CSV table of C-alpha atoms in Angstrom, one decimal:
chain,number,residue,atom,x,y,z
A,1,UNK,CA,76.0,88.0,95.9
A,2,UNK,CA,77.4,91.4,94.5
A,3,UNK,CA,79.9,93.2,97.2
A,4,UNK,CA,81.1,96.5,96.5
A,5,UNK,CA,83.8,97.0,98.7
A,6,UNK,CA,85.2,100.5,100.5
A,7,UNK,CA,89.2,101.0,101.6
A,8,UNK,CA,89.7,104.6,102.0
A,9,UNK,CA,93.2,105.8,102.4
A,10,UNK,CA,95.0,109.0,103.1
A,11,UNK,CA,96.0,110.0,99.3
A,12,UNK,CA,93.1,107.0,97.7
A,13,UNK,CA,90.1,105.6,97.6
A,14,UNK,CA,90.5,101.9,96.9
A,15,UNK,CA,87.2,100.3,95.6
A,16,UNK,CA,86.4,96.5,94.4
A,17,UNK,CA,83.5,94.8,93.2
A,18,UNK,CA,82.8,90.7,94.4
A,19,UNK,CA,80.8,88.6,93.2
A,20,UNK,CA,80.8,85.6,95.9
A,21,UNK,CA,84.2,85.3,96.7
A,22,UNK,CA,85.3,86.1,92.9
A,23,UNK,CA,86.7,89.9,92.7
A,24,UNK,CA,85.8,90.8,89.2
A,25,UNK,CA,87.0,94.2,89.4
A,26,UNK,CA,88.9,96.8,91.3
A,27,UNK,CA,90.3,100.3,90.9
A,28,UNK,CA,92.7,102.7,92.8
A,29,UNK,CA,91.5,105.9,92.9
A,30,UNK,CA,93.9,108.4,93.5
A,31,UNK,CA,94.2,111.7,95.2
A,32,UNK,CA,96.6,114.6,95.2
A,33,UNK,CA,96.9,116.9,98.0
A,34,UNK,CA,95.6,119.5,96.1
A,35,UNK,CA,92.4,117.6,96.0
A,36,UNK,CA,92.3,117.2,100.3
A,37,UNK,CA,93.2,120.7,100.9
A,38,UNK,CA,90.2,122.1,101.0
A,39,UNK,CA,89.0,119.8,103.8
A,40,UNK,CA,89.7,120.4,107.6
A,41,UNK,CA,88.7,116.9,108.8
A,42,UNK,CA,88.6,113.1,107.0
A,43,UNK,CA,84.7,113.5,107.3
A,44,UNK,CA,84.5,116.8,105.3
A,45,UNK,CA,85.8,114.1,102.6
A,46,UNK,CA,82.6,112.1,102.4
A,47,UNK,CA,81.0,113.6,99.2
A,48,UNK,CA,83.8,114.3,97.1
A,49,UNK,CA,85.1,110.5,97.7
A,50,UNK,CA,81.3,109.2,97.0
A,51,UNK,CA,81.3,110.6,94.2
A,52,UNK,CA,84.2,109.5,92.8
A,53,UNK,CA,83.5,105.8,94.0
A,54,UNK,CA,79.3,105.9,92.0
A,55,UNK,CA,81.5,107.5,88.8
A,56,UNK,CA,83.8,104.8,88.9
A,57,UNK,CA,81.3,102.4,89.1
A,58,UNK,CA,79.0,104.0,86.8
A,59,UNK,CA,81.9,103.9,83.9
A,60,UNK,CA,82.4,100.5,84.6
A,61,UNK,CA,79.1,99.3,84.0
A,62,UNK,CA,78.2,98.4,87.5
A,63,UNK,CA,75.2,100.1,88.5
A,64,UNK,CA,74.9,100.8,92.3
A,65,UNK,CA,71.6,99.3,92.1
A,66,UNK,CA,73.3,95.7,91.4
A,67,UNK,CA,74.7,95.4,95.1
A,68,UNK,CA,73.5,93.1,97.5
A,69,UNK,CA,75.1,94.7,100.2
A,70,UNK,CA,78.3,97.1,100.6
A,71,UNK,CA,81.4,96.8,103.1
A,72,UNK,CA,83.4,99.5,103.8
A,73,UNK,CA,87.1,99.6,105.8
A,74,UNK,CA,86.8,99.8,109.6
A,75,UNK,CA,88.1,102.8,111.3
A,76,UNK,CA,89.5,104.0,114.6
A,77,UNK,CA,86.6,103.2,116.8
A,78,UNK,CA,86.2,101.8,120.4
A,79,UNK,CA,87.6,98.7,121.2
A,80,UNK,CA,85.4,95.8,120.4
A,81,UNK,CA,85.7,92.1,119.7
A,82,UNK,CA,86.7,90.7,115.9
A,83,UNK,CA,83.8,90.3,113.3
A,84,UNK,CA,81.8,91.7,110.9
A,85,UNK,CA,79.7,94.7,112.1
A,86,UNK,CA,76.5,96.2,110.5
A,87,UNK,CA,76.7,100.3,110.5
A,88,UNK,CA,75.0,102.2,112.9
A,89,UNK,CA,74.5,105.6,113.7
A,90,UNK,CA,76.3,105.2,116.8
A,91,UNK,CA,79.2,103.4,114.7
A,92,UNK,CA,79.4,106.7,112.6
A,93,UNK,CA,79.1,109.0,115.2
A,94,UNK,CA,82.1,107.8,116.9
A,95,UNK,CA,83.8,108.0,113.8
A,96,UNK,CA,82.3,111.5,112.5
A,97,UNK,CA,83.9,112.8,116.4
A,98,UNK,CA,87.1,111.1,115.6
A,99,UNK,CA,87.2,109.5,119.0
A,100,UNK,CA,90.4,107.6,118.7
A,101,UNK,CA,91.8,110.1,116.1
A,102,UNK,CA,91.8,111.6,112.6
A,103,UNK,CA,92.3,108.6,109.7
A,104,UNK,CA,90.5,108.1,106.0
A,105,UNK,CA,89.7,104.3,107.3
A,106,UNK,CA,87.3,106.6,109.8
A,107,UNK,CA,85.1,107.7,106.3
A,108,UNK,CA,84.4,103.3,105.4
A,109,UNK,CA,81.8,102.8,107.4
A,110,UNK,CA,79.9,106.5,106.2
A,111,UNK,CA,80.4,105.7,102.5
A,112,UNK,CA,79.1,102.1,103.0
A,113,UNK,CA,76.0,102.5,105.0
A,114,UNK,CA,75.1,105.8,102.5
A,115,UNK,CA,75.4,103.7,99.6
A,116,UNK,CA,73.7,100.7,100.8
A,117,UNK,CA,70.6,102.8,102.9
A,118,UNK,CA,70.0,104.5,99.0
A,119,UNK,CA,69.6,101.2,97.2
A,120,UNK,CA,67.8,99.5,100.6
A,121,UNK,CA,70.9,97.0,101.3
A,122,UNK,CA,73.0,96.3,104.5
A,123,UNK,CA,76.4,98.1,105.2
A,124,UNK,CA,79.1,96.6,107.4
A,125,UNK,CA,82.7,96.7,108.8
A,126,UNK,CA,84.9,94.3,109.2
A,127,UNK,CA,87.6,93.8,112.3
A,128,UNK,CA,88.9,97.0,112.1
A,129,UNK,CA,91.9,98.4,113.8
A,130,UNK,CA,90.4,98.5,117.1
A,131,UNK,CA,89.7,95.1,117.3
A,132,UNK,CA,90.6,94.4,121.0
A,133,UNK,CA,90.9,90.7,122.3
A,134,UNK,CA,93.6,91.1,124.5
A,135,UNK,CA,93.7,88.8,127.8
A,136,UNK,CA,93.8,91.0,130.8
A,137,UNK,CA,97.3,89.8,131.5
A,138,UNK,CA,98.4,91.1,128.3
A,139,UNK,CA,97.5,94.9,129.3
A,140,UNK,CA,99.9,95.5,132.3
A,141,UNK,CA,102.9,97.4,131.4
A,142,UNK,CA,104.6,97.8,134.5
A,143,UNK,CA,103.5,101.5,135.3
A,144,UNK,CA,99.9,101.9,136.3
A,145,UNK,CA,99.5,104.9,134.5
A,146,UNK,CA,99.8,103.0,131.2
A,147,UNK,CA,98.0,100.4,130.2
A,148,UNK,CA,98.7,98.3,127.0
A,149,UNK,CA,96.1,98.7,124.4
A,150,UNK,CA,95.1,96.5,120.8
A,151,UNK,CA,96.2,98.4,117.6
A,152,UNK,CA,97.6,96.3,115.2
A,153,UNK,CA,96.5,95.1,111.7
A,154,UNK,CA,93.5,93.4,113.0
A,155,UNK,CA,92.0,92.7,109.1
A,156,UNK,CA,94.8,91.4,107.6
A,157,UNK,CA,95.9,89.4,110.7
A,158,UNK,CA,92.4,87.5,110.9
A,159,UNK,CA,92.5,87.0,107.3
A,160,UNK,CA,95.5,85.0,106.6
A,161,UNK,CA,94.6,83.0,109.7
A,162,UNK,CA,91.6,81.9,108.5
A,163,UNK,CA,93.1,81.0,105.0
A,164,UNK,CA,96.1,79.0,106.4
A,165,UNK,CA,92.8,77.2,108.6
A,166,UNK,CA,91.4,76.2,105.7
A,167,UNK,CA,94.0,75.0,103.9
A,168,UNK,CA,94.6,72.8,107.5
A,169,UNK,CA,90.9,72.1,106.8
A,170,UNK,CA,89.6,73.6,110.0
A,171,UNK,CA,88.5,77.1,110.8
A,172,UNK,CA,90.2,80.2,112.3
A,173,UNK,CA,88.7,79.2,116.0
A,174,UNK,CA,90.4,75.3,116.1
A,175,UNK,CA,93.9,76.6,116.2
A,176,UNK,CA,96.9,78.7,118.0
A,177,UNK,CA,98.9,81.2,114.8
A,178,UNK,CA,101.4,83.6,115.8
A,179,UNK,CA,101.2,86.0,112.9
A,180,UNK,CA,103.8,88.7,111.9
A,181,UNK,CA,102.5,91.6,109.6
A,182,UNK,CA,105.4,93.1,107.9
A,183,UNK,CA,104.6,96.5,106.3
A,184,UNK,CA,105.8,100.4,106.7
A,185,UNK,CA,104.2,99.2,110.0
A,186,UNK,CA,104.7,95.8,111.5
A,187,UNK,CA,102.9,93.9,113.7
A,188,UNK,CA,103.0,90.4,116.0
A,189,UNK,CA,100.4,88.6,117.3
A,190,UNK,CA,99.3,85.2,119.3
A,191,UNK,CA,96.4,84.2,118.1
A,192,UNK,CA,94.3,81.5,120.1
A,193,UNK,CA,91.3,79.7,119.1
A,194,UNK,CA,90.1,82.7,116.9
A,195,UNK,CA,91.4,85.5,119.2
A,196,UNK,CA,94.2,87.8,119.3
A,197,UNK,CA,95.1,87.3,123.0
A,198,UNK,CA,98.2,89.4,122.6
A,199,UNK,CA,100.4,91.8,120.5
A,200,UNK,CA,103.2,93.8,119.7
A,201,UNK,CA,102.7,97.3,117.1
A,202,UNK,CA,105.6,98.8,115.9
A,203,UNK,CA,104.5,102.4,117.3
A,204,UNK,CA,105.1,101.4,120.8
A,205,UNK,CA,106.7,98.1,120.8
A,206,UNK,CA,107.7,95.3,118.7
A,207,UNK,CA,110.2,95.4,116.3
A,208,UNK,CA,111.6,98.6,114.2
A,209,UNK,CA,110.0,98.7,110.7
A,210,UNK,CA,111.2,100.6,107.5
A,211,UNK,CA,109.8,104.0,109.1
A,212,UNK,CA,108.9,102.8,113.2
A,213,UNK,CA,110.9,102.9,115.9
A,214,UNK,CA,109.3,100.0,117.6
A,215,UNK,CA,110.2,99.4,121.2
A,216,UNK,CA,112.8,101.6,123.0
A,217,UNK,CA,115.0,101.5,125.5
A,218,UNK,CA,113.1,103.1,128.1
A,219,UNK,CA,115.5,104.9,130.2
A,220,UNK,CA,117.2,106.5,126.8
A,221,UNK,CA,114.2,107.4,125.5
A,222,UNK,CA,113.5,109.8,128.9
A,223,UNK,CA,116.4,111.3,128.4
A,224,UNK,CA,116.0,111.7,124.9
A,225,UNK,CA,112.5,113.2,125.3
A,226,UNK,CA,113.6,115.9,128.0
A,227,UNK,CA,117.2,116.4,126.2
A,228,UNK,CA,115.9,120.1,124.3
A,229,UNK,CA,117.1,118.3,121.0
A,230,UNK,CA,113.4,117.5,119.8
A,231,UNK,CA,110.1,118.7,120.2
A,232,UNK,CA,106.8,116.2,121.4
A,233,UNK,CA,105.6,116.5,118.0
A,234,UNK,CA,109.2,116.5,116.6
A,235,UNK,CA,109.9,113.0,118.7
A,236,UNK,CA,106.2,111.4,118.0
A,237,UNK,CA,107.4,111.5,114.0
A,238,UNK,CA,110.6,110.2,115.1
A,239,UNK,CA,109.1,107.2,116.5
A,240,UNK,CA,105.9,106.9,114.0
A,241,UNK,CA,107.6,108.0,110.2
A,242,UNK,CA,111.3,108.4,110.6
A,243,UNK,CA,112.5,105.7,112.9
A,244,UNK,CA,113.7,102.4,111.8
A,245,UNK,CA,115.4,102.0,108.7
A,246,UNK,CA,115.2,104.9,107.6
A,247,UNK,CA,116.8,106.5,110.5
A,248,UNK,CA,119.9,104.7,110.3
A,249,UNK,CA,119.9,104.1,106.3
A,250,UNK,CA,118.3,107.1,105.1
A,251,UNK,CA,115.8,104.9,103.1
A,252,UNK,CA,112.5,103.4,104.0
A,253,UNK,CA,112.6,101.2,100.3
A,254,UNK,CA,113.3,97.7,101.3
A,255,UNK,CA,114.5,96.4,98.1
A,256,UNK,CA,116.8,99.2,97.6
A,257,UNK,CA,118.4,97.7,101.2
A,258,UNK,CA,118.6,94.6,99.7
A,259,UNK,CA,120.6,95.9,96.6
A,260,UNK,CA,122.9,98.1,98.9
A,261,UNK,CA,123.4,94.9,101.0
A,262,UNK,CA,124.5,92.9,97.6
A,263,UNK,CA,126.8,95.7,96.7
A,264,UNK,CA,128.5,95.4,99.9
A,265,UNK,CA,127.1,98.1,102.0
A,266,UNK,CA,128.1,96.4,106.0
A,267,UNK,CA,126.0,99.0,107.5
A,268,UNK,CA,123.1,98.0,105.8
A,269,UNK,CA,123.3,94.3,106.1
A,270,UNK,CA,124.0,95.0,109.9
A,271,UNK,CA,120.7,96.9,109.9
A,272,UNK,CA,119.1,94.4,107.9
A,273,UNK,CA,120.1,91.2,110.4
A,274,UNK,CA,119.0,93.3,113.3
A,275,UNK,CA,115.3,93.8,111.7
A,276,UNK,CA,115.4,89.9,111.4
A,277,UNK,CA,116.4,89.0,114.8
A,278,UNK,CA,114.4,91.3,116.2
A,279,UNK,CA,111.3,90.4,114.5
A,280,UNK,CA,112.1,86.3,115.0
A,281,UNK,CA,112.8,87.3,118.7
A,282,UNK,CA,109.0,88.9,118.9
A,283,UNK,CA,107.6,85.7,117.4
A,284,UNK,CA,109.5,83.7,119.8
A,285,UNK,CA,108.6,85.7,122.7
A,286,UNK,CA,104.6,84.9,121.7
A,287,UNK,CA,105.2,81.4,121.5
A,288,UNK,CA,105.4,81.4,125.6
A,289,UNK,CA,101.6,83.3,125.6
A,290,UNK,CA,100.8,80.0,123.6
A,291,UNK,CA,101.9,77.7,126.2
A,292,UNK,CA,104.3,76.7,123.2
A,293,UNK,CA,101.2,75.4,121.1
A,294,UNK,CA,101.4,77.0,118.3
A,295,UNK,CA,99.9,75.2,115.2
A,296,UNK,CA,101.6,77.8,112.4
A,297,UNK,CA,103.8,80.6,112.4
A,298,UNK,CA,102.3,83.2,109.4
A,299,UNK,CA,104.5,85.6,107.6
A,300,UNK,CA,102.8,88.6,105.8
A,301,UNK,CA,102.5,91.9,104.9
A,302,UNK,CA,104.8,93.4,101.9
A,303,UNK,CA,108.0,92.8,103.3
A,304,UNK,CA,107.3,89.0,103.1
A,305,UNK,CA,107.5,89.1,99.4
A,306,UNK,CA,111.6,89.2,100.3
A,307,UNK,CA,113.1,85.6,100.2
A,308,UNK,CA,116.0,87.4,102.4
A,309,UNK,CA,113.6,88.2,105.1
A,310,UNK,CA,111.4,85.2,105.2
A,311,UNK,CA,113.7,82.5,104.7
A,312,UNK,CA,116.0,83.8,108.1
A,313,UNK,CA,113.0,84.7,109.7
A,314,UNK,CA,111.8,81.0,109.1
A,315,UNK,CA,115.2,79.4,110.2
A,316,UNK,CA,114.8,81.0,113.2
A,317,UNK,CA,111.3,80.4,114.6
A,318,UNK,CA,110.5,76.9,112.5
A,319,UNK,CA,111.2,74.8,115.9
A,320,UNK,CA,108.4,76.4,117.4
A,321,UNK,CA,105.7,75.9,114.5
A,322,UNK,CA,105.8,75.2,111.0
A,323,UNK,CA,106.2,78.6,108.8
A,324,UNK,CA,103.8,79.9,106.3
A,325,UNK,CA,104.1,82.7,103.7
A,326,UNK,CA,101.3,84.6,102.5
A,327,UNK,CA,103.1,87.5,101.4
A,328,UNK,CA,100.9,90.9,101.1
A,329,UNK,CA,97.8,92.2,102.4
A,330,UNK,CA,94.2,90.6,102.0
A,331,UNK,CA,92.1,93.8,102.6
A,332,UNK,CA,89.8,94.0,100.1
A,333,UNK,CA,89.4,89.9,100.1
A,334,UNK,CA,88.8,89.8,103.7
A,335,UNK,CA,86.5,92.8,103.2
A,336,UNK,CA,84.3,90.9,100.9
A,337,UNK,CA,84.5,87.7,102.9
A,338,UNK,CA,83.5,88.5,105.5
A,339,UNK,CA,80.5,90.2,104.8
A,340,UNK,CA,79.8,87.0,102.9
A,341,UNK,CA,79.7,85.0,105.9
A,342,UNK,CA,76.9,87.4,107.0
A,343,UNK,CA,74.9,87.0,104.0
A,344,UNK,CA,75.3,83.4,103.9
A,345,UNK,CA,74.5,82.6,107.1
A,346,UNK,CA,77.6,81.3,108.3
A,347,UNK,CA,78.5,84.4,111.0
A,348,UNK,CA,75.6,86.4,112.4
A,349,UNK,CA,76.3,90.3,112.5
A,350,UNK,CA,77.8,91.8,115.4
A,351,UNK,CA,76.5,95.1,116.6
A,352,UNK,CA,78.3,98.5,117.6
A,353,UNK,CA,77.3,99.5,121.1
């Protein structure tokens, strides 16, 4: 089976090609602003990133006409259950209005189900960010105006679960995770028997990240918001791009932390320990939506290439569950696999209503 896979991101187009579960080639394709700024929305995109991707491709000896079927990156759609999705019009539509907001994943689905429809092949998604499986439990916030909703790293999560499964020699459904994503945006999640039941997304709540404020005081923040110091947009960046570390170190480079923390910097190891009780507190916390059985305790995202990080992380949390590190994100892997499990016949596609 030959899988082109789609990532669009805000300054790239990340493409890969699969044979079976082998990638045997990928490329990066970058983008200046000077190249966006001609474009109002992410959809006005569309041909100028195509054409990139079949030029790629083309100069790479892979000819379109190869492909048994191509996946592209979910985007901000309606909430649905975890899967692989075919692409419909409906599915595109959605995503063309920008129903849950403006973001390059939006433009995956497009460029797969163009590509594929011209060479007369199937087109999916794969749990994208608005994969919602959240037990009704899980939504009440404590004011009825606000009601808790699922955006967290829904591909990368289910990927890494369904790795360690293997490894256990079950699959993703047969066991309880509790998986922290650790990126420029974090996220913690109870998985049960091959759902995310409940989770924490470092926008709203959670743990701070390099560049999220994660969950606030509540009180303080009022004040905060009504003080005349900041502006809504000026306090939505505050919380979304400049919290975090980089609010209190100035930096949102983790390893650059680490150094100032070897050279003796106290503010920044202070900083530092905070992140990691904070985000072994959030694991903790998910243990109790487990009823405490909680097979394995996954560490991923970037920030769990640190040693630092994962090995206090891990000597807080490992009474609850054994620890595992899978350090990075699967995307394009998980992409690919699990359009596979389509075209083999192990999953059947889901459908976008």
């Amino acid at each position: 089976m030959n899988i082109l896979v789609i990532n669009p991101g805000g300054t790239s187009t990340k493409i890969s090609v699969f044979k079976g579960k082998e990638e045997v080639f990928k490329k990066n394709i970058s983008h200046t602003q000077a190249d966006l700024n001609d474009y109002n929305t992410v959809f006005e995109q569309y041909e100028y990133r195509k054409r990139l991707i079949i030029n790629t491709l083309k100069e790479n000896n892979f000819p379109i006409e190869t492909f048994h079927c191509v996946v592209g990156r979910g985007g901000l759609m309606k909430p649905i259950a975890g899967g692989t999705y075919a692409v419909n019009d409906r599915m595109i539509e959605d995503l063309r209005n920008a129903i849950n907001g403006e973001h390059a994943s939006n433009l995956g689905s497009v460029l797969a189900k163009n590509i594929g429809d011209e060479i007369g092949v199937p087109s999916f998604v794969v749990d994208p960010v608005s994969v919602d499986e959240f037990q009704d439990i899980s939504r009440i916030t404590g004011l009825s105006d606000i009601e808790k909703a699922s955006w967290l790293h829904s591909l990368n999560h289910k990927a890494v679960c369904r790795k360690s499964a293997e490894k256990m020699g079950g699959k993703y459904e047969d066991y309880n995770f509790i998986v922290a994503h650790l990126g420029s945006g974090i996220s913690i999640v109870a998985h049960s028997n091959g759902k995310m039941i409940d989770g924490s997304g470092g926008r709203s709540d959670g743990p701070f990240s390099p560049e999220r404020s994660g969950g606030i005081l509540t009180y303080p923040l009022i004040k905060l918001c009504y003080s005349g110091k900041y502006t809504e947009s000026e306090m939505i960046n505050k919380v979304s791009n400049i919290g975090g570390m980089y609010d209190y170190l100035g930096t949102k480079d983790m390893i650059e932390i680490e150094e100032r923390i070897k050279s003796g910097d106290a503010k920044a190891k202070l900083i530092m320990d905070s992140f990691i009780y904070q985000v072994s507190k959030e694991i903790a916390m998910y243990g109790a939506s487990l009823y405490g059985k909680v097979d394995k305790i996954i560490l991923t995202g970037g920030i769990a290439h640190s040693e630092l990080i994962t090995s206090e992380v891990t000597k807080r949390v490992s009474y609850l569950a054994p620890v595992e590190i899978i350090p990075g994100e699967m995307e394009m892997e998980a992409l690919a696999l699990g359009a596979l499990r389509v075209l083999s016949g192990q999953e059947d596609e889901k459908i976008y209503k």
